[in-house]
Short mmCIF file of N, CA and C in Angstrom, two decimals:
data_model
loop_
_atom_site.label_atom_id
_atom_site.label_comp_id
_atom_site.label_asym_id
_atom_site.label_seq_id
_atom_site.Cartn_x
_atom_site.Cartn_y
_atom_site.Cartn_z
N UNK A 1 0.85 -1.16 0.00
CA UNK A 1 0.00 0.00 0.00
C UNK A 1 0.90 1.23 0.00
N UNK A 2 0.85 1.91 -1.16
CA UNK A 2 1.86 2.95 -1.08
C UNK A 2 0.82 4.29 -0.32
N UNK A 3 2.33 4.90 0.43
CA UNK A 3 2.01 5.69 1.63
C UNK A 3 3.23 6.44 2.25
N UNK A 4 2.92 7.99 2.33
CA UNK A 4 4.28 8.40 2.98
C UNK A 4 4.25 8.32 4.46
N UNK A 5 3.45 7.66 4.53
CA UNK A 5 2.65 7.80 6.29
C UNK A 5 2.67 6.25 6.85
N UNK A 6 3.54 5.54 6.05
CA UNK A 6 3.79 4.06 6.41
C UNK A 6 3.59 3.56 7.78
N UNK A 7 4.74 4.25 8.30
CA UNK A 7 5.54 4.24 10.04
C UNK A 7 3.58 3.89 10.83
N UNK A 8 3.08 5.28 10.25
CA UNK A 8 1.96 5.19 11.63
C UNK A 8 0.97 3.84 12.03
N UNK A 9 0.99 3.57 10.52
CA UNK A 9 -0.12 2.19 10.47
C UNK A 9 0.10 0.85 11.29
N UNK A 10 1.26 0.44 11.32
CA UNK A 10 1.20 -0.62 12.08
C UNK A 10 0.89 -0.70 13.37
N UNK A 11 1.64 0.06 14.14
CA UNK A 11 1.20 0.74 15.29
C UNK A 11 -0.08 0.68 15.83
N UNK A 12 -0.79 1.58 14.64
CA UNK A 12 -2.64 1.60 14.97
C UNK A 12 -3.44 0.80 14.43
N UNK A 13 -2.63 0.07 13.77
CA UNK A 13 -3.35 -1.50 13.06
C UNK A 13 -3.54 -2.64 14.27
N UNK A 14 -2.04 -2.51 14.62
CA UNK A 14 -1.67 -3.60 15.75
C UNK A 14 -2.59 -3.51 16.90
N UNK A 15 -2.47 -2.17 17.41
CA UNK A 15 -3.13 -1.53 18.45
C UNK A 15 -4.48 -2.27 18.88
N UNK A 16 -5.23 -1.63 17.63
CA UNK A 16 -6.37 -1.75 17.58
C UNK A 16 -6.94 -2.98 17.52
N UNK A 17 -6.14 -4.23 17.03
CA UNK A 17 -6.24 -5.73 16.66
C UNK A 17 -6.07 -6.66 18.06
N UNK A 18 -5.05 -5.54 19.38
CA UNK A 18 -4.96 -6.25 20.48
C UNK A 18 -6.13 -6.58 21.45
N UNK A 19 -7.17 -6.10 20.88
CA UNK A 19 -8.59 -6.58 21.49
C UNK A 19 -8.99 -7.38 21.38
N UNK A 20 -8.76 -8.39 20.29
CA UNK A 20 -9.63 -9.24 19.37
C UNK A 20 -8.02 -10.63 18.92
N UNK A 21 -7.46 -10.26 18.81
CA UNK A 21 -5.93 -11.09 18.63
C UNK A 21 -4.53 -10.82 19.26
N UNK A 22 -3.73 -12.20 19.19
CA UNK A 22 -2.19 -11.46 19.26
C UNK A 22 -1.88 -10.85 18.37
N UNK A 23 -0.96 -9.65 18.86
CA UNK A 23 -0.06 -9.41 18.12
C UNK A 23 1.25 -9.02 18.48
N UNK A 24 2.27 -8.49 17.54
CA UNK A 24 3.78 -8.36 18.12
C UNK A 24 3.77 -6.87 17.03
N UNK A 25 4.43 -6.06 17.64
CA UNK A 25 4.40 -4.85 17.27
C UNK A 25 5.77 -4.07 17.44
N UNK A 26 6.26 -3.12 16.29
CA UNK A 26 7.40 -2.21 16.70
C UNK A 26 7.06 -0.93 16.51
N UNK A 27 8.24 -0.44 16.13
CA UNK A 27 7.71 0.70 15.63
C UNK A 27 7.27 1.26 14.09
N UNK A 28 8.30 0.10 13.10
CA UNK A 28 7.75 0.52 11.93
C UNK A 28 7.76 -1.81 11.37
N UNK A 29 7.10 -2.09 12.43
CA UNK A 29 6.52 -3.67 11.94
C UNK A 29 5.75 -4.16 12.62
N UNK A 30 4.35 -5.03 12.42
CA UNK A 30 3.90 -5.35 12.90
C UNK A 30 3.17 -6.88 12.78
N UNK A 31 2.64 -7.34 13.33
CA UNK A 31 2.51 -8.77 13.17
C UNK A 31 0.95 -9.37 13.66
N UNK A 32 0.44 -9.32 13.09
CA UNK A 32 -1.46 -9.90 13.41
C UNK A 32 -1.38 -11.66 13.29
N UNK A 33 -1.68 -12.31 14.06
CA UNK A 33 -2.09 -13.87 14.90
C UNK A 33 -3.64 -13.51 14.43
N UNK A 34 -4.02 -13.57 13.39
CA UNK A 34 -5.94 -13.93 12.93
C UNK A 34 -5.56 -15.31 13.58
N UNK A 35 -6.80 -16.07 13.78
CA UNK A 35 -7.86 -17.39 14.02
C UNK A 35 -7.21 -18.12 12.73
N UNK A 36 -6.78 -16.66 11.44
CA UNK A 36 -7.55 -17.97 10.01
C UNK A 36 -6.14 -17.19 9.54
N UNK A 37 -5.31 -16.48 9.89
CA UNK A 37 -3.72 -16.40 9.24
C UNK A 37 -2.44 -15.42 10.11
N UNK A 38 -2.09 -15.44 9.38
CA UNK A 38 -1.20 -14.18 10.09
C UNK A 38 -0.97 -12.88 9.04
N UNK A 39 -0.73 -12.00 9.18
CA UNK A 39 -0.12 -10.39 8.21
C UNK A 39 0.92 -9.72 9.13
N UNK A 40 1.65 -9.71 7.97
CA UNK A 40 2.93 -8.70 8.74
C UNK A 40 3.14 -7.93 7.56
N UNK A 41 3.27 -6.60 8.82
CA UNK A 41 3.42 -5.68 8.15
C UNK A 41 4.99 -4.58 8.43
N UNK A 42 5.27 -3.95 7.16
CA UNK A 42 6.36 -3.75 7.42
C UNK A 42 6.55 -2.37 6.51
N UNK A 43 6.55 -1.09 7.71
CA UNK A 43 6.40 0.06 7.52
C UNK A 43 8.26 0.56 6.38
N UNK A 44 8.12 1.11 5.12
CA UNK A 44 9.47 2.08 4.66
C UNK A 44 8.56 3.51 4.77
N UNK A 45 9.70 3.83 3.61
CA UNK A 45 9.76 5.23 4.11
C UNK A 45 8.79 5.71 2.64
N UNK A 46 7.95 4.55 1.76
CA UNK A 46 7.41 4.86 0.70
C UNK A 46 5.78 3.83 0.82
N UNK A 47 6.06 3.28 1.50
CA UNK A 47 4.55 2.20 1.58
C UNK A 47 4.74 1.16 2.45
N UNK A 48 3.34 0.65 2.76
CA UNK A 48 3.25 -0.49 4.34
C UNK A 48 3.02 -1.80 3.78
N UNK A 49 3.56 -2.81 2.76
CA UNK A 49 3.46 -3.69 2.51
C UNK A 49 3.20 -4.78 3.37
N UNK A 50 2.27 -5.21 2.88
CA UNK A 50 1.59 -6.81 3.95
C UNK A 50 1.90 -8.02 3.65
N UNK A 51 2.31 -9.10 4.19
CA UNK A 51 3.05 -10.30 3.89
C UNK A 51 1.96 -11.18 4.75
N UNK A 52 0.52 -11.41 3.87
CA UNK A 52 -0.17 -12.31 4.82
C UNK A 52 -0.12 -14.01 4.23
N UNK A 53 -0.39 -14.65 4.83
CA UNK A 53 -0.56 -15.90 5.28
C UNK A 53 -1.30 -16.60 5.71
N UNK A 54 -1.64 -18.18 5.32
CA UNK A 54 -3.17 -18.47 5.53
C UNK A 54 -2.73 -20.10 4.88
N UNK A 55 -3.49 -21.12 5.34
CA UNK A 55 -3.63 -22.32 5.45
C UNK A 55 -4.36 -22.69 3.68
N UNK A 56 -4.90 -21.54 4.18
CA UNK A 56 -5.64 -22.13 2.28
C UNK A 56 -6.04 -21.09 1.93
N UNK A 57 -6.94 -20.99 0.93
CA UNK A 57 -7.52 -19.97 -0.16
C UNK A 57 -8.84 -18.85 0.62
N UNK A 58 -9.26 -19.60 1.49
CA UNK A 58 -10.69 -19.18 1.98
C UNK A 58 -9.94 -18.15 3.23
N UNK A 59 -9.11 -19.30 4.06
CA UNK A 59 -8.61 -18.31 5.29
C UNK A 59 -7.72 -17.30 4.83
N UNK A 60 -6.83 -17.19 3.22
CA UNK A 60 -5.94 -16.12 3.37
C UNK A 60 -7.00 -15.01 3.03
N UNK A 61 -8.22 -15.54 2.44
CA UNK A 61 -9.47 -14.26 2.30
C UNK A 61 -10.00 -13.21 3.25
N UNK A 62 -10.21 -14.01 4.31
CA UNK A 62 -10.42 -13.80 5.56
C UNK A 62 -9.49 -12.66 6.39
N UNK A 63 -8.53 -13.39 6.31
CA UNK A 63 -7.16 -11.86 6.46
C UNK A 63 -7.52 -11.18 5.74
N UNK A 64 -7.39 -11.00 4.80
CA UNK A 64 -6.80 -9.61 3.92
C UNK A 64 -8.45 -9.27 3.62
N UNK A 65 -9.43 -9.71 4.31
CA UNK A 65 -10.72 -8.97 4.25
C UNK A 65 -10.48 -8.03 5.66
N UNK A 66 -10.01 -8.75 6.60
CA UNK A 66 -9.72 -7.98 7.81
C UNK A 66 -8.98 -6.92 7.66
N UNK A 67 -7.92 -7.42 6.96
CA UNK A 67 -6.98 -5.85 6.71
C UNK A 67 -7.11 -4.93 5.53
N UNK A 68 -8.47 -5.19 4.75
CA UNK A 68 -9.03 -4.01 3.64
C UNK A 68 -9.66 -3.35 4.92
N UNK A 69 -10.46 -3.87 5.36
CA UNK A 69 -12.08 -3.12 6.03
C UNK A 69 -10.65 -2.39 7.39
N UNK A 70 -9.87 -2.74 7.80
CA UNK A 70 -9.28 -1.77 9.07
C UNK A 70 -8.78 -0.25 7.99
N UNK A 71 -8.01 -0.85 7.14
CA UNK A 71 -7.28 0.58 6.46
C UNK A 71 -8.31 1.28 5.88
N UNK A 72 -8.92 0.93 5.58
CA UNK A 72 -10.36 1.53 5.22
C UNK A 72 -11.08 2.61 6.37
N UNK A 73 -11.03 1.88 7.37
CA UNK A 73 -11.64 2.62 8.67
C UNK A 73 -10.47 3.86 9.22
N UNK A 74 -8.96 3.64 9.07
CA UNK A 74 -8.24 4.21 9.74
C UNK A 74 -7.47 5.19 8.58
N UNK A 75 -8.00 5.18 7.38
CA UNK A 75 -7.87 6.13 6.57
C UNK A 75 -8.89 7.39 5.46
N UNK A 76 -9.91 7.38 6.51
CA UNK A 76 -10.69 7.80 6.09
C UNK A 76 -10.79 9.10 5.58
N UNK A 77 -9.56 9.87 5.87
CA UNK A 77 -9.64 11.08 5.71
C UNK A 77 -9.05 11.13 4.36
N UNK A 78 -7.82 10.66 4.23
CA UNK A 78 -7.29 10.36 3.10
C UNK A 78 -6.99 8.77 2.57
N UNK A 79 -8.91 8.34 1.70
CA UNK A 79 -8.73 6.87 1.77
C UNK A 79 -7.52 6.14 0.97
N UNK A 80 -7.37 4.84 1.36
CA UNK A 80 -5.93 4.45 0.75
C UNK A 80 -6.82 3.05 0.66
N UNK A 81 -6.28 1.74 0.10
CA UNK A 81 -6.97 0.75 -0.53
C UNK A 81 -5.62 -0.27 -0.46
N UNK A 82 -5.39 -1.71 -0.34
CA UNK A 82 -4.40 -2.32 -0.42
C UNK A 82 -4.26 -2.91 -1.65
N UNK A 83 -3.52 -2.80 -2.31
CA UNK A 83 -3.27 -3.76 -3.70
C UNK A 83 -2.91 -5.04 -3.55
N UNK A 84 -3.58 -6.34 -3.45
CA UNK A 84 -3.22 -7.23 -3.36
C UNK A 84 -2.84 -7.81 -4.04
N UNK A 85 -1.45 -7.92 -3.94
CA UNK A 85 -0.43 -9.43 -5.30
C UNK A 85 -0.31 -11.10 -4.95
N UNK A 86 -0.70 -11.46 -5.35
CA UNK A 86 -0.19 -12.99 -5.24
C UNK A 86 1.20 -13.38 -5.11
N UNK A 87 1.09 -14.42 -4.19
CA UNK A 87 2.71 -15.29 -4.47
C UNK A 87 2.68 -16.21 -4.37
N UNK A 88 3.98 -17.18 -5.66
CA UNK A 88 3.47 -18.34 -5.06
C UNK A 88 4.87 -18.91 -4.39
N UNK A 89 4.49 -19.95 -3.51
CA UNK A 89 5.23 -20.36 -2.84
C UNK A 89 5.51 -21.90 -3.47
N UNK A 90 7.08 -21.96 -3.44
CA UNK A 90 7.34 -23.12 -4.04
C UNK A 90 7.39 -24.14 -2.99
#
């Protein structure tokens, strides 16, 4: 997700996720324990790229539905949207 405002998100991603999940948090990385995957995130100095993870097709949905609808909520002023890429893993 490109962003000059990288740094702040994890932080208030993480934050906000410690109600409801683990997580492990720095200052510019962060790390979400979903039920159905994990996302880590990892603040530069140009965008907050997400590295999620998931058992199968349905649960990596599940994440990265969780982490559209948060950036969504926590960027409302200036909305931002995640581009999701595939990878495959050999």
């Amino acid at each position: 997700m490109p962003t000059t405002e990288a740094s702040r998100y994890p932080q208030r991603l993480c934050c906000h996720f410690t109600r409801k999940i683990g997580v492990d948090h720095g200052e510019h990385r962060g790390e979400a324990h979903f039920p159905w995957g994990l996302c880590v995130q990892r603040a530069d100095s140009k965008a907050l790229p997400f590295d999620c993870r998931a058992k199968d097709g349905a649960s990596l949905a599940h994440v990265q539905f969780a982490i559209d609808s948060h950036v969504e909520l926590f960027s409302r002023k200036s909305p931002m949207a995640v581009a999701w890429q595939p990878v495959q893993n050999d």
